[in-house]
GROMACS .gro file of C-alpha atoms in nm:
model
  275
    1UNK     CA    1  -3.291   0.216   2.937
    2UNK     CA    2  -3.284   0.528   2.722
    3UNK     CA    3  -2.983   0.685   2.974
    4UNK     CA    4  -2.781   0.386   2.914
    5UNK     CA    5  -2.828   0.379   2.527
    6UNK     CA    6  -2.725   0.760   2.529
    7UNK     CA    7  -2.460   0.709   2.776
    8UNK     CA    8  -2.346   0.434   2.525
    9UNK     CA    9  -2.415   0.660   2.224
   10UNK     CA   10  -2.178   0.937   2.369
   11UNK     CA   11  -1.912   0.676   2.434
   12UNK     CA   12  -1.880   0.552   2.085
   13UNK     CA   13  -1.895   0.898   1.968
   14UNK     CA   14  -1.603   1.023   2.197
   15UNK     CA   15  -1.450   0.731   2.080
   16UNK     CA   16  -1.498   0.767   1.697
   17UNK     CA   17  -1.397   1.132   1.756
   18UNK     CA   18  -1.084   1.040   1.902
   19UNK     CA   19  -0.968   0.797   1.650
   20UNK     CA   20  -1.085   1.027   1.374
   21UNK     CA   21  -0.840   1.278   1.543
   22UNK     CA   22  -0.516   1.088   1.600
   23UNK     CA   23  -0.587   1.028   1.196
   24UNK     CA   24  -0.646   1.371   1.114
   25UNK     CA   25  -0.390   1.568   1.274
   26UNK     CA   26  -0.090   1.437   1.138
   27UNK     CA   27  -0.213   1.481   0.823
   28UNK     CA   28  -0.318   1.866   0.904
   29UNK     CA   29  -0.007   1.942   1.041
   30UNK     CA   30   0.189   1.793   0.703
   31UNK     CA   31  -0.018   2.042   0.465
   32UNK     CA   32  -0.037   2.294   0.745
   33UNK     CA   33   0.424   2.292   0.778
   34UNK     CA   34   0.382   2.245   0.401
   35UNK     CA   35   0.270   2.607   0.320
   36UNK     CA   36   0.393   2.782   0.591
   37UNK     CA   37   0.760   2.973   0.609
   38UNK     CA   38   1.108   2.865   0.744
   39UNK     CA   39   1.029   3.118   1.041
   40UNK     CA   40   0.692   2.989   1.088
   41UNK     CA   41   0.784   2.611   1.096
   42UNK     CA   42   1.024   2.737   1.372
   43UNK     CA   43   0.839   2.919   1.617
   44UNK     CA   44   0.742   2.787   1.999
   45UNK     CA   45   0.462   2.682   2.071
   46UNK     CA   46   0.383   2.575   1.718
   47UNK     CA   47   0.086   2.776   1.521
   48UNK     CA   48  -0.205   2.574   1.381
   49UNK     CA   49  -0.289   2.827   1.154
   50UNK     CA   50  -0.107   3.009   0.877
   51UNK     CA   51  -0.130   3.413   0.839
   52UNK     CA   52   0.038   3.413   0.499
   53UNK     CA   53   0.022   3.032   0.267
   54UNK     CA   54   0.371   3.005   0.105
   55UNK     CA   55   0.272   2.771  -0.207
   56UNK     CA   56   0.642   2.840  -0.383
   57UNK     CA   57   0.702   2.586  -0.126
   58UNK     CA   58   0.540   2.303  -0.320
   59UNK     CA   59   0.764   2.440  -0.641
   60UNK     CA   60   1.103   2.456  -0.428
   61UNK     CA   61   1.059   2.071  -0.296
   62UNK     CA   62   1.019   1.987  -0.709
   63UNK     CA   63   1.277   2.195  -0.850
   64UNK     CA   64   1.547   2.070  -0.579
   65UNK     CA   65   1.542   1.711  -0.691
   66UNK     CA   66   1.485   1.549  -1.058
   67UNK     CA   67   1.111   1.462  -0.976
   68UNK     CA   68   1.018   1.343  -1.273
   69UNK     CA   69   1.297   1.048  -1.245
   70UNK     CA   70   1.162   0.956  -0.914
   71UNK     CA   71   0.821   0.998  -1.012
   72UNK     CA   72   0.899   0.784  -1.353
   73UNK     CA   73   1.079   0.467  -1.062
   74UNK     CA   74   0.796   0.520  -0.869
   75UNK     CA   75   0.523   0.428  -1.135
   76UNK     CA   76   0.723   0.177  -1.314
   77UNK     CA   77   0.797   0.016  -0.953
   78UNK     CA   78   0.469   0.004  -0.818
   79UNK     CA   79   0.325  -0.110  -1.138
   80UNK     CA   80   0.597  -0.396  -1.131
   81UNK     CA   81   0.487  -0.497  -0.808
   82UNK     CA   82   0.109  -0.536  -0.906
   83UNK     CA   83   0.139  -0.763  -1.157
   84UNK     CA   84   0.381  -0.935  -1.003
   85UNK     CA   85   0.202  -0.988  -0.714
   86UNK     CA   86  -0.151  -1.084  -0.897
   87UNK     CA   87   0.010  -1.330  -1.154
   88UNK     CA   88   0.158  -1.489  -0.797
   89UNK     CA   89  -0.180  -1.466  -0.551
   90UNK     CA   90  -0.456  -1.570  -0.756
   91UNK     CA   91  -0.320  -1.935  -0.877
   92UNK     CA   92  -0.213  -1.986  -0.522
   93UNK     CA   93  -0.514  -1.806  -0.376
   94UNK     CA   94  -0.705  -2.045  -0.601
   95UNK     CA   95  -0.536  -2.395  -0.540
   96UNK     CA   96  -0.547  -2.326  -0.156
   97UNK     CA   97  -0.931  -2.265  -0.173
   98UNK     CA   98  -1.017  -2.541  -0.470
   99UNK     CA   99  -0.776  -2.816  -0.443
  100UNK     CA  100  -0.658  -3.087  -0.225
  101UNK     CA  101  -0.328  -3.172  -0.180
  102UNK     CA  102  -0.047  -3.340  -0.010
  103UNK     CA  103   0.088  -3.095   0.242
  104UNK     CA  104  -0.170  -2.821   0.193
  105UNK     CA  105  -0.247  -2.730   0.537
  106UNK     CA  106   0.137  -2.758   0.560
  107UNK     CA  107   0.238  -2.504   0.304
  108UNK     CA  108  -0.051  -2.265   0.372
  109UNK     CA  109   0.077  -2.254   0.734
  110UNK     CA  110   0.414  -2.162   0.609
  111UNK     CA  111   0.278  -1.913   0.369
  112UNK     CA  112   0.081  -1.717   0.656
  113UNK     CA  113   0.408  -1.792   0.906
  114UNK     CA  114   0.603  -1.531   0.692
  115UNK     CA  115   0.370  -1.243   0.747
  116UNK     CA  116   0.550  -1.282   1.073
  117UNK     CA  117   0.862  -1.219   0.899
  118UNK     CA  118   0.985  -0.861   0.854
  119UNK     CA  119   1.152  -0.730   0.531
  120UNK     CA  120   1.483  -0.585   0.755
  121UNK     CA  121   1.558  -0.922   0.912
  122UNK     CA  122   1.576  -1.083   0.533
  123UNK     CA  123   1.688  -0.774   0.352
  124UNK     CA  124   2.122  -0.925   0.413
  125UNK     CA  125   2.079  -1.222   0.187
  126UNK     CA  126   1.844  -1.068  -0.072
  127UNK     CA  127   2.079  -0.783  -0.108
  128UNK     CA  128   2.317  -1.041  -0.151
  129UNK     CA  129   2.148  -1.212  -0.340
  130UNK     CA  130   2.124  -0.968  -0.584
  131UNK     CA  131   2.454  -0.839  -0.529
  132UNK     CA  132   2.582  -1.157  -0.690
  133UNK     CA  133   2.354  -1.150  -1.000
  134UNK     CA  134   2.401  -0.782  -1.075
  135UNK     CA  135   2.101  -0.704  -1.017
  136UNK     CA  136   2.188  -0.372  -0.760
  137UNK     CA  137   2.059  -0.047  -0.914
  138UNK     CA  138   1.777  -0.207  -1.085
  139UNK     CA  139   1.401  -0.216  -1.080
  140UNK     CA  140   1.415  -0.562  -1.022
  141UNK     CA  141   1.589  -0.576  -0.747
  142UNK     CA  142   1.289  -0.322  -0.585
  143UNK     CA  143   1.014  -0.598  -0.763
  144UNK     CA  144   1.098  -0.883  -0.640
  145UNK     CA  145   1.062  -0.870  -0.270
  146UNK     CA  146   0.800  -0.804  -0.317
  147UNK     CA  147   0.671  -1.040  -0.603
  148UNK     CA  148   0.389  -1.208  -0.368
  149UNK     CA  149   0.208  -1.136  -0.069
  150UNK     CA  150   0.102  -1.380   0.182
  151UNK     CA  151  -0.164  -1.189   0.339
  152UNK     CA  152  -0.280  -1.153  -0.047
  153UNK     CA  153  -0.310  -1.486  -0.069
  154UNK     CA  154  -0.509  -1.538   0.243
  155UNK     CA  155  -0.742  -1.295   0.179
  156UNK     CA  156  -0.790  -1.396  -0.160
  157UNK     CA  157  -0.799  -1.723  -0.040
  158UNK     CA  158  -1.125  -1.694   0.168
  159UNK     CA  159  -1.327  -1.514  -0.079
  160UNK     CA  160  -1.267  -1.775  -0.306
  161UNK     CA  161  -1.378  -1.997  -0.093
  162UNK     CA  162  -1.688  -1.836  -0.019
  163UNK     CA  163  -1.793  -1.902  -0.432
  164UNK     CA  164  -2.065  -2.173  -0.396
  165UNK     CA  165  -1.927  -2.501  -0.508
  166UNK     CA  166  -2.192  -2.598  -0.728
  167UNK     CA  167  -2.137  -2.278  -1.000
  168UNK     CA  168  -1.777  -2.422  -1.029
  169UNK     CA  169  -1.914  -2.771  -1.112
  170UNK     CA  170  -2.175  -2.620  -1.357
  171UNK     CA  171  -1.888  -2.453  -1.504
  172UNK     CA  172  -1.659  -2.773  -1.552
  173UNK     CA  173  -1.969  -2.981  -1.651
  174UNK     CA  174  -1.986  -2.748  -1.944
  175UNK     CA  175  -1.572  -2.833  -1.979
  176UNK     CA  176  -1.486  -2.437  -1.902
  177UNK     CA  177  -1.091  -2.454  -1.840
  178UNK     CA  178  -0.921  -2.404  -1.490
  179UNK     CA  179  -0.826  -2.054  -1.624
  180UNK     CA  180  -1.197  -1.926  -1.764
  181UNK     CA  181  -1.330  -2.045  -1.434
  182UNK     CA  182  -1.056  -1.798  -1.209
  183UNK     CA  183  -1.147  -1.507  -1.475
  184UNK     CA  184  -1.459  -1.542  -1.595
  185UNK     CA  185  -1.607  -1.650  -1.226
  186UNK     CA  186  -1.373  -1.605  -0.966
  187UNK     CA  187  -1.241  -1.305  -1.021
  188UNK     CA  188  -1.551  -1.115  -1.127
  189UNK     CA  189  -1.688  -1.243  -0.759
  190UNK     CA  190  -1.356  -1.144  -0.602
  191UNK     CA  191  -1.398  -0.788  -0.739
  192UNK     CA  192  -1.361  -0.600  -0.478
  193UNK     CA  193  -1.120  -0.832  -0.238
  194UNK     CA  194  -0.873  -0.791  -0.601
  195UNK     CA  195  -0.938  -0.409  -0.544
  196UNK     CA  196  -0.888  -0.367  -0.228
  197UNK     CA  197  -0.523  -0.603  -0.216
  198UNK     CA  198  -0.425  -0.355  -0.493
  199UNK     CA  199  -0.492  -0.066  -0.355
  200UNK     CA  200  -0.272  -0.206  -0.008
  201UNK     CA  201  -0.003  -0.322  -0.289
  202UNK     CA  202  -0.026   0.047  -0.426
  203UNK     CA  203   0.013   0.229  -0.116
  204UNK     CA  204   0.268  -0.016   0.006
  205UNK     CA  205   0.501  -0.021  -0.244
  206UNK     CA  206   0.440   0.364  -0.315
  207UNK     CA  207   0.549   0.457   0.030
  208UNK     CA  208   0.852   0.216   0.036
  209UNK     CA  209   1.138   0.384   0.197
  210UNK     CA  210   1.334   0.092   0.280
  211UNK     CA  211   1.431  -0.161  -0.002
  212UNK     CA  212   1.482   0.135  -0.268
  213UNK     CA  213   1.732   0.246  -0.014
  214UNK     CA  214   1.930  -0.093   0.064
  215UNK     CA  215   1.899  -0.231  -0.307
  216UNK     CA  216   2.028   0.082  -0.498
  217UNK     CA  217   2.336   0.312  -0.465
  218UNK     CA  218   2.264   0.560  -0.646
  219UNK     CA  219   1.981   0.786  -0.812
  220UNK     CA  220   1.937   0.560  -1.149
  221UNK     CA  221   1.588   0.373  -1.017
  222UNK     CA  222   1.521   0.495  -0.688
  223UNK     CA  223   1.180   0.618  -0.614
  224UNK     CA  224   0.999   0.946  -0.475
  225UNK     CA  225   1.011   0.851  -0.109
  226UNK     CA  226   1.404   0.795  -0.103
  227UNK     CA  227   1.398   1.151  -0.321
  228UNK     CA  228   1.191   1.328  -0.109
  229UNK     CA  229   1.382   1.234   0.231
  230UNK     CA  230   1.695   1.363  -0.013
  231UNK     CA  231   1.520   1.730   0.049
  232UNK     CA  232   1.658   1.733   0.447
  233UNK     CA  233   2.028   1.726   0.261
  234UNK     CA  234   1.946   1.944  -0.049
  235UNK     CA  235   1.844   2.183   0.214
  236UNK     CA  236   2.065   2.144   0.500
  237UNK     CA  237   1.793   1.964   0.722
  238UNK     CA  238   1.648   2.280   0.870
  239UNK     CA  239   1.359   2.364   0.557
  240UNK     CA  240   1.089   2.157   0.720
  241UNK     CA  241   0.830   2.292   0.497
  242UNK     CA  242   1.009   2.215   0.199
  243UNK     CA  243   1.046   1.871   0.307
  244UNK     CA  244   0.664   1.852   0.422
  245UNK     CA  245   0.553   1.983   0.076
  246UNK     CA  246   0.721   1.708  -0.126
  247UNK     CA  247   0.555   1.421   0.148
  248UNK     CA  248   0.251   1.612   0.006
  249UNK     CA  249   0.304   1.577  -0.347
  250UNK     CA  250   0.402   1.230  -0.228
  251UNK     CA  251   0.045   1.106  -0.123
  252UNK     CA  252  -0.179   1.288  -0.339
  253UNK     CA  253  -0.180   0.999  -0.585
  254UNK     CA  254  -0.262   0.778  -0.316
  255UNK     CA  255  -0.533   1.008  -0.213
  256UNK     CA  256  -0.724   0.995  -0.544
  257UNK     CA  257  -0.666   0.616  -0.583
  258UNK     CA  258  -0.820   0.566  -0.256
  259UNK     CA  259  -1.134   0.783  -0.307
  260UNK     CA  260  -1.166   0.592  -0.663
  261UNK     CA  261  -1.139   0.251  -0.468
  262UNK     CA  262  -1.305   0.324  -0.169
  263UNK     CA  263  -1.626   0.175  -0.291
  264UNK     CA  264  -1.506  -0.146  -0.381
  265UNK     CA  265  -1.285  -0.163  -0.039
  266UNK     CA  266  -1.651  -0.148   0.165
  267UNK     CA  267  -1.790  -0.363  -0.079
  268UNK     CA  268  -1.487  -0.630  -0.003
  269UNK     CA  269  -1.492  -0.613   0.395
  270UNK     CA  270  -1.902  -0.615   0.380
  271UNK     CA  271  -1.893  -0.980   0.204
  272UNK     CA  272  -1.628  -1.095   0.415
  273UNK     CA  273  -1.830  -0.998   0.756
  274UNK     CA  274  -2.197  -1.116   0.637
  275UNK     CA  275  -2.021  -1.443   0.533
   0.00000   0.00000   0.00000
């Protein structure tokens, strides 16, 4: 009995060490090209060390495009998206988990059918879409598809409907509004589900390479990941690391929202699995 459970003890380590390595190195070998030099990022086989850090690099990959403009679309973009997508989920999130009505199952099956939907097969008629109301070349034409989230609203969805039904009735008995009951109860219970779909809206929409590349044709809104794969041209597609020190810059905020969130991401999947 004891063999076995160590046998199965090594196993899940090997495992977990595994998985924590096809994480890990991609990420190592992003800072590691990031401070290394042009020679260095060309030699065969690669190094996985660097003799000699070049951290100018991080300063070349901000001085060869206007990073503050693509930081400034970036923020005002993602920011966009999160309240967009919050005033959208949690009224639907609610009504699917509190209310019955005529074609419910219907409409929640539709709602979770486009998850199965991806943005490039749709992106033609949005663009337009918003080709035809002017909207090219502006931030909301990088909001809006994105304005809701059907996996938001499914997740959201099943925590609210984890809230015991007799705290809701207490609540109307005492003739709370629809409203005070989704913030003053729901929401406050939904904590950390509402963190964690922001922090997946954050990341999401701060990585976005695609739509700010379809939906604008020039610089005027378009965000740090369509500005950091502009390095490759600035520098003739051969500085690697200069490239690989802007993707750094690119996720550190993502980093230290993460960290800050983390908590409240456990905290979310924990409920979910006990319940």
């Amino acid at each position: 009995m004891k063999t076995k459970k160590a046998v199965v003890f090594s196993v899940k380590t090997l495992v977990n060490m595994l998985i924590l390595l096809i994480f890990f190195v991609p990420f190592y070998w992003m800072v590691l090209t990031a401070i290394k030099s042009l020679g260095e990022t060309m030699l065969f086989p690669p190094s996985f060390f660097v003799k000699s850090p070049k951290w100018e690099n991080f300063i070349n990959a901000y001085q060869a495009i206007p990073f503050l403009k693509f930081l400034k679309n970036s923020m005002i973009v993602t920011a966009g998206t999160m309240a967009c997508q919050f005033v959208t989920i949690i009224p639907a999130a609610y009504a699917f988990a509190r209310y019955e009505f005529p074609g419910k199952k219907l409409f929640f099956g539709i709602t979770l059918a486009t998850m199965m939907i991806p943005g490039q097969l749709v992106f033609l008629p949005i663009f337009l879409l918003f080709s035809k109301w002017g909207m090219i070349n502006s931030y909301w034409s990088l909001i809006l598809p994105s304005a809701t989230s059907a996996f938001g609203i499914f997740m959201l969805r099943q925590t609210f409907k984890q809230v015991p039904e007799e705290l809701i009735e207490a609540a109307k008995l005492d003739r709370t509004s629809e409203w005070k009951i989704i913030f003053k109860i729901m929401l406050p219970i939904a904590r950390p589900t509402v963190v964690t779909l922001g922090l997946l809206t954050f990341i999401g929409t701060w990585n976005d390479y695609f739509w700010p590349l379809v939906m604008t044709t020039n610089d005027t809104v378009r965000t740090l990941p369509v500005g950091i794969a502009s390095l490759r041209m600035v520098e003739s597609g051969i500085s690697y690391h200069t490239v690989m020190a802007g993707n750094v810059i690119l996720i550190i905020p993502i980093l230290i929202v993460y960290f800050l969130a983390q908590g409240q991401i456990i905290k979310a999947f924990t409920y979910m699995g006990e319940k």
